[in-house]
Coordinates of C-alpha atoms and ligand atoms in Angstrom, one line a residue:
X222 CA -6.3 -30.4 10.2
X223 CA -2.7 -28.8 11.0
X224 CA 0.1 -28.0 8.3
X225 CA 2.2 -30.9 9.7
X226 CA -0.4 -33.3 8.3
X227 CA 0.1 -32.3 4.8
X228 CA 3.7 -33.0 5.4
X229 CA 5.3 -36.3 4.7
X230 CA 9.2 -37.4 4.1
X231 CA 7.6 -38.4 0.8
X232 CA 5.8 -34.8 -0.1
X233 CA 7.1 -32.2 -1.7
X234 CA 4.9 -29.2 -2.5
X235 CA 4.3 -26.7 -5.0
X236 CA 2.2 -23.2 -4.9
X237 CA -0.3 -22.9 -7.6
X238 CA -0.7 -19.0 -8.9
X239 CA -4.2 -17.6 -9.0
X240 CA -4.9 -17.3 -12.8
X241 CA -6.9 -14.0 -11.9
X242 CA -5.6 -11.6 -9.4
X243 CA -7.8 -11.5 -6.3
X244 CA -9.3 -15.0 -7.1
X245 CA -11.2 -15.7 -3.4
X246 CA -7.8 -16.8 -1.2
X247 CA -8.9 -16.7 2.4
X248 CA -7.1 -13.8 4.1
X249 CA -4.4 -14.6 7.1
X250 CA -3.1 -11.5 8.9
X251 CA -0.2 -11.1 5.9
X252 CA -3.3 -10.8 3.3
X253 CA -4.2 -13.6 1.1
X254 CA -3.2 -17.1 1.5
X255 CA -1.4 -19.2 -1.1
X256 CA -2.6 -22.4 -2.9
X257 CA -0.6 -25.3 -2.5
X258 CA -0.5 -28.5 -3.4
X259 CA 1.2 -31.8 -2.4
X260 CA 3.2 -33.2 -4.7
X261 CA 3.7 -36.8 -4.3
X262 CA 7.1 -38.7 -5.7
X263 CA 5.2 -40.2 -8.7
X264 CA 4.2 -37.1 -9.7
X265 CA 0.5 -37.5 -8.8
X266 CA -0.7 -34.6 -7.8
X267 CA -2.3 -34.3 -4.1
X268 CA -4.8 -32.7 -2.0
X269 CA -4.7 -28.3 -2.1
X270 CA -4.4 -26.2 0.5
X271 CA -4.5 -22.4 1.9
X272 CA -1.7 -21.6 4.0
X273 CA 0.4 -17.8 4.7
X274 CA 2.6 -16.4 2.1
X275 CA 4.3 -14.9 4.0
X276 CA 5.9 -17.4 7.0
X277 CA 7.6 -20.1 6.4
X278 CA 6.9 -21.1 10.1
X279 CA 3.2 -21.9 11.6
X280 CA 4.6 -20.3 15.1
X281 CA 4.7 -17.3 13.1
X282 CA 1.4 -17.8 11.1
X283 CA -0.5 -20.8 11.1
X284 CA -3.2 -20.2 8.7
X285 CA -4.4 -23.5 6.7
X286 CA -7.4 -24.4 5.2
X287 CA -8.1 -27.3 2.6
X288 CA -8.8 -26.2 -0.8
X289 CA -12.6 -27.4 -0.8
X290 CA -13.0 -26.8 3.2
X291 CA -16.2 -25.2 4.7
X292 CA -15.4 -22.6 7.1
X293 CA -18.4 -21.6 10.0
X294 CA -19.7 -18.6 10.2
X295 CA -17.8 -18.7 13.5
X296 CA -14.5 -19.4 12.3
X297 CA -14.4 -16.5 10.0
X298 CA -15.7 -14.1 12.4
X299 CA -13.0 -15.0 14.6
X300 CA -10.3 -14.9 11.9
X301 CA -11.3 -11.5 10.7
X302 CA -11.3 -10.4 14.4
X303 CA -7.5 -12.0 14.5
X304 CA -6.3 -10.4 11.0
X305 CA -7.9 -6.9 12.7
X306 CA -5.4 -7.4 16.0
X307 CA -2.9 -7.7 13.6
X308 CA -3.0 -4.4 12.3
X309 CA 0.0 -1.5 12.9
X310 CA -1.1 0.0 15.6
X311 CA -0.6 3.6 13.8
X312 CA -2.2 4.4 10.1
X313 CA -0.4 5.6 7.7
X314 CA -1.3 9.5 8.0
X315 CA -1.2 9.1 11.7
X316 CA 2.5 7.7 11.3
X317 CA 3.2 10.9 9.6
X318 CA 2.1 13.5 11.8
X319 CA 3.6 11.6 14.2
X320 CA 7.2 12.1 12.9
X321 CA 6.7 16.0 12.1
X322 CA 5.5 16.1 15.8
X323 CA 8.6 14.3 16.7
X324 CA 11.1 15.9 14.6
X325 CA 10.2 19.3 16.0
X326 CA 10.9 18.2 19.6
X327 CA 13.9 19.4 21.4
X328 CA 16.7 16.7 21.1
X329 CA 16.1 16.0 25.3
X330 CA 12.6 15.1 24.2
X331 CA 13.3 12.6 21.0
X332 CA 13.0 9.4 22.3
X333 CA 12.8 5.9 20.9
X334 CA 11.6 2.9 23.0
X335 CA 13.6 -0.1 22.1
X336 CA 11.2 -2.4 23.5
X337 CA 8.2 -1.0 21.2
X338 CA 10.4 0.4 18.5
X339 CA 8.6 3.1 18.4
X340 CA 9.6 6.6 18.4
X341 CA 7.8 8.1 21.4
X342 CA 6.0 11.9 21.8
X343 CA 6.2 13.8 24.7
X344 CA 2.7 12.4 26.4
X345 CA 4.1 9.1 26.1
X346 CA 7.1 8.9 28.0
X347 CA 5.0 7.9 31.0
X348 CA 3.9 4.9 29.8
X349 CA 7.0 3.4 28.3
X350 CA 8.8 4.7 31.8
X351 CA 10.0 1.1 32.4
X352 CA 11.3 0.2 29.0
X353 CA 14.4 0.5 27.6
X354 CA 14.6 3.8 25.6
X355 CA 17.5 5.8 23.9
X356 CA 17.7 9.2 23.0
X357 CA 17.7 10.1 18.7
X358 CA 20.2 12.3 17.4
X359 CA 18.6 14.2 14.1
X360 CA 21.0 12.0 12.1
X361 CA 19.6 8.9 13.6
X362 CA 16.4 9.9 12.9
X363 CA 18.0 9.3 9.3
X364 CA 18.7 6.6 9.3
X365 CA 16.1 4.0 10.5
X366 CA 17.2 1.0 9.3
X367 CA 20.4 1.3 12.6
X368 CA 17.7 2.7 14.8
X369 CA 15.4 0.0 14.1
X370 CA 16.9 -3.8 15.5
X371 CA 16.9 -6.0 12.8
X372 CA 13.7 -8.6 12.9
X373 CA 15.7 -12.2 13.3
X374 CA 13.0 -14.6 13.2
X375 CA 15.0 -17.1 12.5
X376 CA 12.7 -18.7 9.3
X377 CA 10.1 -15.6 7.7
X378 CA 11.8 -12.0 8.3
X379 CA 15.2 -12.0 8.8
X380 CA 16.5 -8.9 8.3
X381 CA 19.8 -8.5 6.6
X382 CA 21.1 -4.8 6.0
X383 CA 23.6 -4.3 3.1
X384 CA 27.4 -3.3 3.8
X385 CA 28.1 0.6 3.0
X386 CA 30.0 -1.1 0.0
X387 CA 27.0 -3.7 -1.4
X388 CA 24.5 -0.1 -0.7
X389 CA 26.4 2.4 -2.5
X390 CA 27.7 -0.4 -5.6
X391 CA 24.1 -0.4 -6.3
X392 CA 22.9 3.3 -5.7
X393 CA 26.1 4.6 -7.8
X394 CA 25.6 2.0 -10.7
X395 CA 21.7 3.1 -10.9
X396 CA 22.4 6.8 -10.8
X397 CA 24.9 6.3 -13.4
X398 CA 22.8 4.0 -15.7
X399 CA 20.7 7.0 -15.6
X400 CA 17.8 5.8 -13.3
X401 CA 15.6 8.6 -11.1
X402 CA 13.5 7.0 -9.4
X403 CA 14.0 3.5 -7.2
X404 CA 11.5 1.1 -6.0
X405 CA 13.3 -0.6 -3.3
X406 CA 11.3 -3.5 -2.6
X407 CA 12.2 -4.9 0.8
X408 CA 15.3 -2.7 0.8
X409 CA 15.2 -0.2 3.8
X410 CA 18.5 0.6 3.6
X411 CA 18.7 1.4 -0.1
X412 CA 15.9 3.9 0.3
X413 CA 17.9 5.0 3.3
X414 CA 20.9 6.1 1.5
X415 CA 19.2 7.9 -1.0
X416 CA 17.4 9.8 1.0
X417 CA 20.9 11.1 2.9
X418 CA 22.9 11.5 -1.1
X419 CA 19.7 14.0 -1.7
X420 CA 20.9 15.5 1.6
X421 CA 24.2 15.9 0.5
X422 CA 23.4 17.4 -3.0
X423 CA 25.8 16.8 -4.8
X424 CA 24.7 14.3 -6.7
X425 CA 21.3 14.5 -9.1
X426 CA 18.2 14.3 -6.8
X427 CA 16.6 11.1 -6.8
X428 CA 13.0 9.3 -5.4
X429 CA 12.4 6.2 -4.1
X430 CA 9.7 4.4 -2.6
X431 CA 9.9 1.4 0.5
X432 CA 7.6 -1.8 0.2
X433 CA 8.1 -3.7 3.0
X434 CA 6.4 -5.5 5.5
X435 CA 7.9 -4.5 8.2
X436 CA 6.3 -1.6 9.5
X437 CA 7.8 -0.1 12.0
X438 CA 9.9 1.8 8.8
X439 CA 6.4 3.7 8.5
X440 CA 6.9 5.8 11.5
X441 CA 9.7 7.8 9.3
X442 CA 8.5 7.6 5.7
X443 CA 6.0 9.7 4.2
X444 CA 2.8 8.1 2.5
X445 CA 4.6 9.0 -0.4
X446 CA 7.8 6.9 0.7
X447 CA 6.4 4.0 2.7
X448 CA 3.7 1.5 1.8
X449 CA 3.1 -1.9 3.4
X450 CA 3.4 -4.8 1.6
X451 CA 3.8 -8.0 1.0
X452 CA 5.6 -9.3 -1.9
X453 CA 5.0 -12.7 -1.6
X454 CA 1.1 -12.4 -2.9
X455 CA 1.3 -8.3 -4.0
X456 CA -0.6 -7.6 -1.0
X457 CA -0.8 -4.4 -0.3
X458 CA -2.0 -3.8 3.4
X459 CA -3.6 0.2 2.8
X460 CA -5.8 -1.5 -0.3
X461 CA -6.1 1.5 -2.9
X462 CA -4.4 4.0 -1.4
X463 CA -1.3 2.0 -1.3
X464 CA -2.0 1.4 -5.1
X465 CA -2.3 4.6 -6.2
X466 CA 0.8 5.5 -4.4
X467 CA 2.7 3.1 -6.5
X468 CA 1.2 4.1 -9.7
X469 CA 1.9 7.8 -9.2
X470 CA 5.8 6.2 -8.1
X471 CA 5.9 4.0 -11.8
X472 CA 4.3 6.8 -13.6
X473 CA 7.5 8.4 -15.6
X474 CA 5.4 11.3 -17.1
X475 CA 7.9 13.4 -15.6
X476 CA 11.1 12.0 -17.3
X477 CA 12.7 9.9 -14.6
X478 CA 13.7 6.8 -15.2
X479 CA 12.1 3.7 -12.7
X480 CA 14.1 0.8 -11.9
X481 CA 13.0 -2.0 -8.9
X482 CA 15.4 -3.4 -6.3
X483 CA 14.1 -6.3 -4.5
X484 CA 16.4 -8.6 -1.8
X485 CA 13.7 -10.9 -0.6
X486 CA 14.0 -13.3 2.4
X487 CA 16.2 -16.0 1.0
X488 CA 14.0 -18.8 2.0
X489 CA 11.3 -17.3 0.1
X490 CA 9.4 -18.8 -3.0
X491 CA 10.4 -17.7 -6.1
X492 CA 7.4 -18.5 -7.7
X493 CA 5.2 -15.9 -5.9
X494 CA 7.9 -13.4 -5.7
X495 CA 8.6 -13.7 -9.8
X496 CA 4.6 -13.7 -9.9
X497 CA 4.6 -10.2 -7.6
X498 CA 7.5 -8.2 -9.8
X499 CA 5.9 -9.0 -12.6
X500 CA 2.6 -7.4 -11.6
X501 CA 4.7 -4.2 -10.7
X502 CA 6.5 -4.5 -13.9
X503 CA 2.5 -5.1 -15.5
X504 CA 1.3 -1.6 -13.7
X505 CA 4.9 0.0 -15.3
X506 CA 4.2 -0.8 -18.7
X507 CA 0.4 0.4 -18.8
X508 CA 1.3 3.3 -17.8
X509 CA 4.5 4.0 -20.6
X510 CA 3.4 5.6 -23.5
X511 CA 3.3 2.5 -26.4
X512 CA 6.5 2.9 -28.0
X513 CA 8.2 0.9 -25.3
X514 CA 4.9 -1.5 -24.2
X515 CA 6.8 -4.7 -24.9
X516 CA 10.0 -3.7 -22.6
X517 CA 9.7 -4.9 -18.8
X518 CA 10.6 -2.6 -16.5
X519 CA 14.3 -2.7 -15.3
X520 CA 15.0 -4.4 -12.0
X521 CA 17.3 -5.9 -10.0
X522 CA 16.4 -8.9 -8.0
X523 CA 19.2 -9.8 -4.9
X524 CA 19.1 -13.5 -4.2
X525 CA 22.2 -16.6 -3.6
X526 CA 23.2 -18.2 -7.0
X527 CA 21.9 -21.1 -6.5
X528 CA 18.2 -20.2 -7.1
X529 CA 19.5 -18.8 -10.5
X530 CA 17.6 -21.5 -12.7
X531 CA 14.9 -21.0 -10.6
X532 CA 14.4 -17.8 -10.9
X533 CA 15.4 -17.3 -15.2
X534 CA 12.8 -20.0 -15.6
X535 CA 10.3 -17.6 -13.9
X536 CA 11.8 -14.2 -15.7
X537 CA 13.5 -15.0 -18.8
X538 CA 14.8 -11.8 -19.0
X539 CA 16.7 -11.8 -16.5
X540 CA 20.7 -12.6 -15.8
X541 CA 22.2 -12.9 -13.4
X542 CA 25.8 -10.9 -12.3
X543 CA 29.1 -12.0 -11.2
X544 CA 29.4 -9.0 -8.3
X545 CA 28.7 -10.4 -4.5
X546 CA 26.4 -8.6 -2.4
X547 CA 27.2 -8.7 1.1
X548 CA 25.5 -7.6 4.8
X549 CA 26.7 -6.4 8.0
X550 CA 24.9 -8.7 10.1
X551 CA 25.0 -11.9 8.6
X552 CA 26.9 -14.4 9.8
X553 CA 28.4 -15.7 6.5
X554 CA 27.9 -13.4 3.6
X555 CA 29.7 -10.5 5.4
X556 CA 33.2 -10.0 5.2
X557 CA 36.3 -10.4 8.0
X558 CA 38.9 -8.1 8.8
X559 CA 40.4 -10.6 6.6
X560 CA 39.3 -9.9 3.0
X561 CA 35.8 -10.5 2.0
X562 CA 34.3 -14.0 2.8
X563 CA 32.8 -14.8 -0.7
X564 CA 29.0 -14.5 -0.2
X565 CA 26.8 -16.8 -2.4
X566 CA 24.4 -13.4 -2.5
X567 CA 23.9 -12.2 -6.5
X568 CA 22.5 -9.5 -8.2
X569 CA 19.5 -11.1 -11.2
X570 CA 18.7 -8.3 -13.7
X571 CA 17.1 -7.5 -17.0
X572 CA 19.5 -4.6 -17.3
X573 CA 21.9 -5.9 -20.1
X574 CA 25.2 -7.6 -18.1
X575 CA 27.5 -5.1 -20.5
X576 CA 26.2 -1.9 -18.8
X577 CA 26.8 -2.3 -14.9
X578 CA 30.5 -1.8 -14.5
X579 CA 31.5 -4.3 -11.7
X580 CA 35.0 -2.4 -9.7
X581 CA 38.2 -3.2 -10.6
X582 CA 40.0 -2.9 -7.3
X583 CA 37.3 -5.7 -5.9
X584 CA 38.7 -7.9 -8.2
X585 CA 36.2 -7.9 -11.5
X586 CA 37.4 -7.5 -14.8
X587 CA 35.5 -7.5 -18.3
X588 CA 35.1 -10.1 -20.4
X589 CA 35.3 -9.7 -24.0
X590 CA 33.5 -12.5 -25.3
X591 CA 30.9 -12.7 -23.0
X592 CA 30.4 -9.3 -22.8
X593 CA 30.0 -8.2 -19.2
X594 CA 31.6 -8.1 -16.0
X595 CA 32.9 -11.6 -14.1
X596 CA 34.9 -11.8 -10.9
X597 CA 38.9 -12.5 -12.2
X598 CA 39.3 -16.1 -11.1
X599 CA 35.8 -16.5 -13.7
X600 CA 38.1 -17.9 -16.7
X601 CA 36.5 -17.5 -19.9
X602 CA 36.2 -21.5 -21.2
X603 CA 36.7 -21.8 -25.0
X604 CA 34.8 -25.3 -25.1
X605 CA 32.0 -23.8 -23.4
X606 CA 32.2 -20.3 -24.6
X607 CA 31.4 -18.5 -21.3
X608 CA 32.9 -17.6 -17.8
X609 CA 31.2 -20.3 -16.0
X610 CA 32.2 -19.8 -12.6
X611 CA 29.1 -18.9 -10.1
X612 CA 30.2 -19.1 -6.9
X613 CA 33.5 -17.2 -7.5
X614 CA 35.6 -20.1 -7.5
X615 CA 37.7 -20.8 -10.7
X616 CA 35.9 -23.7 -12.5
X617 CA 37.6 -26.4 -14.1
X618 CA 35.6 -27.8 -17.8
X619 CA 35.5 -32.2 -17.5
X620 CA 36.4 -33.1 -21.5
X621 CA 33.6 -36.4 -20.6
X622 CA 30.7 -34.6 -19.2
X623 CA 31.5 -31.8 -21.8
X624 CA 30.8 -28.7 -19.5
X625 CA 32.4 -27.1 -16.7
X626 CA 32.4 -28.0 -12.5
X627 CA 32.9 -27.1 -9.9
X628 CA 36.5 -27.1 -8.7
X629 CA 35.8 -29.3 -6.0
X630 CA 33.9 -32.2 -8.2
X631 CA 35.7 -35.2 -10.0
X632 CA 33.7 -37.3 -12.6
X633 CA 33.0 -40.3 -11.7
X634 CA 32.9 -43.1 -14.0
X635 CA 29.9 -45.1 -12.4
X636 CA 28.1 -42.3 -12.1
X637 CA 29.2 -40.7 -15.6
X638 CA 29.2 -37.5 -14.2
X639 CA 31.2 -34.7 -11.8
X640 CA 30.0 -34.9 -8.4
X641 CA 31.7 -34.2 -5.2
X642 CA 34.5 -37.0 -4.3
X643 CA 31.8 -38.1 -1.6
X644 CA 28.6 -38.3 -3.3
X645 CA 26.4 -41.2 -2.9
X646 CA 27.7 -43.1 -5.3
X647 CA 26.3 -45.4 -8.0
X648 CA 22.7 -44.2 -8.8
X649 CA 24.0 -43.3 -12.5
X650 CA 21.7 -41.4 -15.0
X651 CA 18.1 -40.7 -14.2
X652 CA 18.4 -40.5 -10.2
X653 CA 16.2 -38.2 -8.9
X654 CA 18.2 -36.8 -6.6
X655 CA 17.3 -34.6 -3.0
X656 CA 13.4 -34.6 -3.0
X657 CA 13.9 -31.6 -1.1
X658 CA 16.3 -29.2 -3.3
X659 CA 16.5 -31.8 -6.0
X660 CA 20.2 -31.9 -6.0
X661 CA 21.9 -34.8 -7.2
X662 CA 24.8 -34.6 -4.5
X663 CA 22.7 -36.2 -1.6
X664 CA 19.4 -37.6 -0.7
X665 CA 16.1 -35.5 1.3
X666 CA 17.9 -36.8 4.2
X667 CA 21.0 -35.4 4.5
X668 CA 19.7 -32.5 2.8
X669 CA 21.5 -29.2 4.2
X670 CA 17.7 -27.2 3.6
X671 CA 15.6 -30.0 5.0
X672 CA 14.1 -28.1 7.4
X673 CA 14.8 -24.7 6.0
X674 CA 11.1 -25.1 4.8
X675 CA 9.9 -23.8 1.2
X676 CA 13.0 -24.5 -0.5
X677 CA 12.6 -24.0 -4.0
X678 CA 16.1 -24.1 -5.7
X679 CA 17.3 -26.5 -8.0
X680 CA 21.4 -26.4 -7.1
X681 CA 22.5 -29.2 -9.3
X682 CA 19.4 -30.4 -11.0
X683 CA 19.2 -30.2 -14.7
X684 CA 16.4 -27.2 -15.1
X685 CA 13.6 -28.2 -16.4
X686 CA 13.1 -31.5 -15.2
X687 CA 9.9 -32.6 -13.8
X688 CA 11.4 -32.9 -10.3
X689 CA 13.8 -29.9 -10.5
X690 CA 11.6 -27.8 -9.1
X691 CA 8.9 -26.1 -6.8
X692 CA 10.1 -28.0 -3.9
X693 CA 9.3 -26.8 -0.6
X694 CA 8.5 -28.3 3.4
X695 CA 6.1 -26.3 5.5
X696 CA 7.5 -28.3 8.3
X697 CA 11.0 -29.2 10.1
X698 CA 11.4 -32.6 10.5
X699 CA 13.4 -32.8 13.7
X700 CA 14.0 -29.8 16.5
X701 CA 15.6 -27.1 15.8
X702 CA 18.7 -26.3 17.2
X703 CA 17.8 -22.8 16.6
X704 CA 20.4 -20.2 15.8
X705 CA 21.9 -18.4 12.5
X706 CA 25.1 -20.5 12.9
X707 CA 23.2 -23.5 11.9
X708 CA 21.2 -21.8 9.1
X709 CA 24.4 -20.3 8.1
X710 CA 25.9 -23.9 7.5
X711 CA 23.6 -25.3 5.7
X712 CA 23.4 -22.6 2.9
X713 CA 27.9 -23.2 3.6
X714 CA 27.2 -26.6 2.6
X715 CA 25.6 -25.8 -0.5
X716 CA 28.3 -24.0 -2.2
X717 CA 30.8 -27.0 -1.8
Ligands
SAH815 N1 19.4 -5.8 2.3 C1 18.2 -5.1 2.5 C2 17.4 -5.7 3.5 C3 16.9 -7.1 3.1 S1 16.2 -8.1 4.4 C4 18.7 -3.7 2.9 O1 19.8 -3.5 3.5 O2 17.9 -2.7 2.7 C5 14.7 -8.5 3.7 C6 13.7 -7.3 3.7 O3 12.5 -7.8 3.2 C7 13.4 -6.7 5.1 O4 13.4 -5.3 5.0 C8 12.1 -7.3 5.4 O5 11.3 -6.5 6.3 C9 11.4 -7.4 4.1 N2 10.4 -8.5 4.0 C10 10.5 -9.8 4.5 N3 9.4 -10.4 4.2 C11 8.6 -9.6 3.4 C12 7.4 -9.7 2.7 N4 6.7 -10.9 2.8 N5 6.9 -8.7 2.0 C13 7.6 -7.5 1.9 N6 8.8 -7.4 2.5 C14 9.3 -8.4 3.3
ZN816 ZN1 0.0 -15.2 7.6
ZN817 ZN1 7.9 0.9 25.4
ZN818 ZN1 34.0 -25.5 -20.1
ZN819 ZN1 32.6 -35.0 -15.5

């Protein structure tokens, strides 16, 4: 039976965690599946199955398997051989003296084949003679993540660098809270930058380690700097080795402060993703001396606003910050020649709010009450007691539904509530709302994620409600017209 099957205008579905890790998930090439379940509008729960973690599209992966399913002999013989073909085609060590190889080469001889994107030794011009291949300047060779073409499949691995401005915000505010060491968890360009300040030495030295999936970054990493991963089930591709890297990375016996920086693929789960930091954050504290057993271990967490009740009802801990992250090659979160475009992109983090000093000349002040940094048109609301602005926008506070909106909402009286001026009007108190995203501004079908797949935000919803939450489609409903323009206006129409 295929994916689509499970999927019904009616379904929603929701991943069940393993209670053990490495509980017996079959394996897809992206490591072990996840459990889901379809979740039917009553609430009743449905049949389970395996599918990837990782992809959000079955052209990309389309592993599935029913909970309770008997697999042949056959079948898993031929999906071992498939998860085997799947493999980097380079290990890990290889990968490394590899690039020593190829950073000793006269500059005529440093080649990188833009088909392969791989960086090519001398015996292997030959066969990459008809591809398209560019020379590599030593400072290109630095800097991998402008070397490398960003991945754009369209729904599991978009790639979306950070703006000079979003990179350094966060490497100077680290450095200056004091941190040594940075896990950059799907951030290649992060681990980039630190690597050229070290260069520059003026600043404090500092590590960092790259988990990523994508490896074509481990052709310029060492074992100590790369490992592949997957941080949608904690996979690590390199089994133990991989591990112990990371413990050696978390270990601070040396005095160097550890802090994660994740900026997941904004379709992801949250679930799985909240489930996977907190197994790093797990491995941290067992290895801090006792004292400080009960902290969690500092991280940022770069996702849009909208998933924030998501993703505090999966880490408490957490907050989420006023500053706007924004990338170079994303349609709408990067800015024009114009000023910045706001972008819906935020930082969550268990490092108190009061500490990172958001810059004045972007336009953030401090506030007072709430103690921490909010962009300026955030005005503090005395009924409400906080800056409640989080899309940037000055909110306005509605005396009836006693809280503040959204500047663009007006309460309506048959619905007793704010909404948008052209909400589907008249479903009053108790509507579910979107089956998809659970908002209460339209229904599943004119849902702007409907066939973003695995959408798991709550925009609107009241958090905590049984249907806030866990929502996701492993199918599109219609065609796809394909193309970041329309992806890009669905996530526009969210922040209306
Ligand atoms: N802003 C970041 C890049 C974020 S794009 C920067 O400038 O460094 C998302 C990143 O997550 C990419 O590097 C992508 O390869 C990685 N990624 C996507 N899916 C992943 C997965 N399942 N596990 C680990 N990394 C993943
Ligand atoms: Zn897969
Ligand atoms: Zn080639
Ligand atoms: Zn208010
Ligand atoms: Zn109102």
């Amino acid at each position: 039976m295929e994916v689509s099957e499970a999927n019904d205008e009616s379904f929603g579905i929701e991943v069940i965690l393993p209670e053990k890790v490495g509980t017996a998930a079959p394996c897809c090439p992206h490591g072990p599946t996840l459990l889901f379940e379809k979740v039917s509008k009553g609430g009743e729960k449905g049949r389970r199955f395996y599918a990837c973690s990782a992809c959000r599209d079955r052209k990309d992966c389309n592993f599935f398997q029913w909970e309770e399913e008997k697999v042949s002999e056959a079948r898993l013989l031929a999906r071992e051989e498939e998860n085997q073909s799947k493999r980097p085609l380079f290990t890990q060590q290889e990968n490394c003296s590899r690039f020593r190889k190829f950073a000793s080469l006269p500059l005529d001889e440093k080649k990188f084949c833009q088909d392969c994107q791989i960086l090519l030794l001398p015996g292997e011009h030959e066969a990459h003679s008809s591809h398209r291949s560019t020379a590599v300047s030593a400072a290109q060779l630095r800097r991998p993540s402008v070397l490398l073409r960003p991945l754009d499949n369209k729904k599991s691995n978009a790639q979306y660098l950070f703006t000079d401005r979003s990179s350094h915000f966060l490497l100077d505010t680290l450095a200056g809270l004091g941190y040594r060491k940075v896990l950059c968890v799907g951030t290649p360009r992060l681990q980039e930058l630190i690597k050229l300040r070290n260069l520059e030495q003026k600043h404090e030295p500092m590590k960092s380690l790259l988990l990523d999936i994508d490896f074509r970054y481990a052709q310029f990493y060492s074992q100590d700097e790369f490992c592949h991963y997957n941080m949608f089930n904690h996979h690590f591709f390199d089994g133990e080795a991989s591990g112990a890297v990371l413990q050696a990375f978390l270990s601070e016996c040396d005095g160097q402060k550890v802090v994660m920086v994740a900026d997941p693929p904004f379709g992801g789960l949250v679930k799985p993703l909240a489930n996977s930091f907190s197994l790093i954050s797990q491995t941290w504290k067992k290895l801090q001396s006792s004292a400080c057993s009960n902290t969690d271990m500092p991280m940022m967490w770069i996702f849009p606003y909208f998933f924030e009740p998501r993703i505090l009802e999966c880490l408490p801990s957490c907050t989420m910050l006023d500053y706007q992250v924004d990338y170079d090659n994303h349609p709408l979160y990067k800015h024009g020649k114009t000023g910045r475009k706001q972008s819906p992109v935020r930082v969550f983090t268990n490092i108190p709010a009061r500490d990172i000093v958001l810059p004045k000349d972007e336009g953030y002040r401090f506030c007072l009450v709430c103690q921490r940094f909010v962009v300026s048109l955030n005005k503090h609301c005395a009924k409400c007691n906080v800056c409640p602005s989080k899309d940037g926008r000055e909110w306005k506070h509605c005396s009836t539904c006693d809280k503040c909106v959204k500047p663009s909402w007006r309460h309506c009286q048959r619905c007793g509530r704010c909404a948008l001026p052209d909400h589907p009007c008249g479903h009053g108190e108790g509507q579910e709302g979107c089956f998809n995203c659970s908002s209460l501004e339209h229904k599943r079908k004119a849902c702007p994620l409907k066939d973003t797949h695995r959408i798991s935000h709550q925009s609107n919803a009241k958090s905590g409600g049984k249907h806030a939450s866990h929502r996701i489609q492993l199918k599109p409903k219609a065609k796809r017209k394909s193309g970041a323009a329309r992806r890009a206006k669905k996530l526009a129409a969210l922040s209306k």
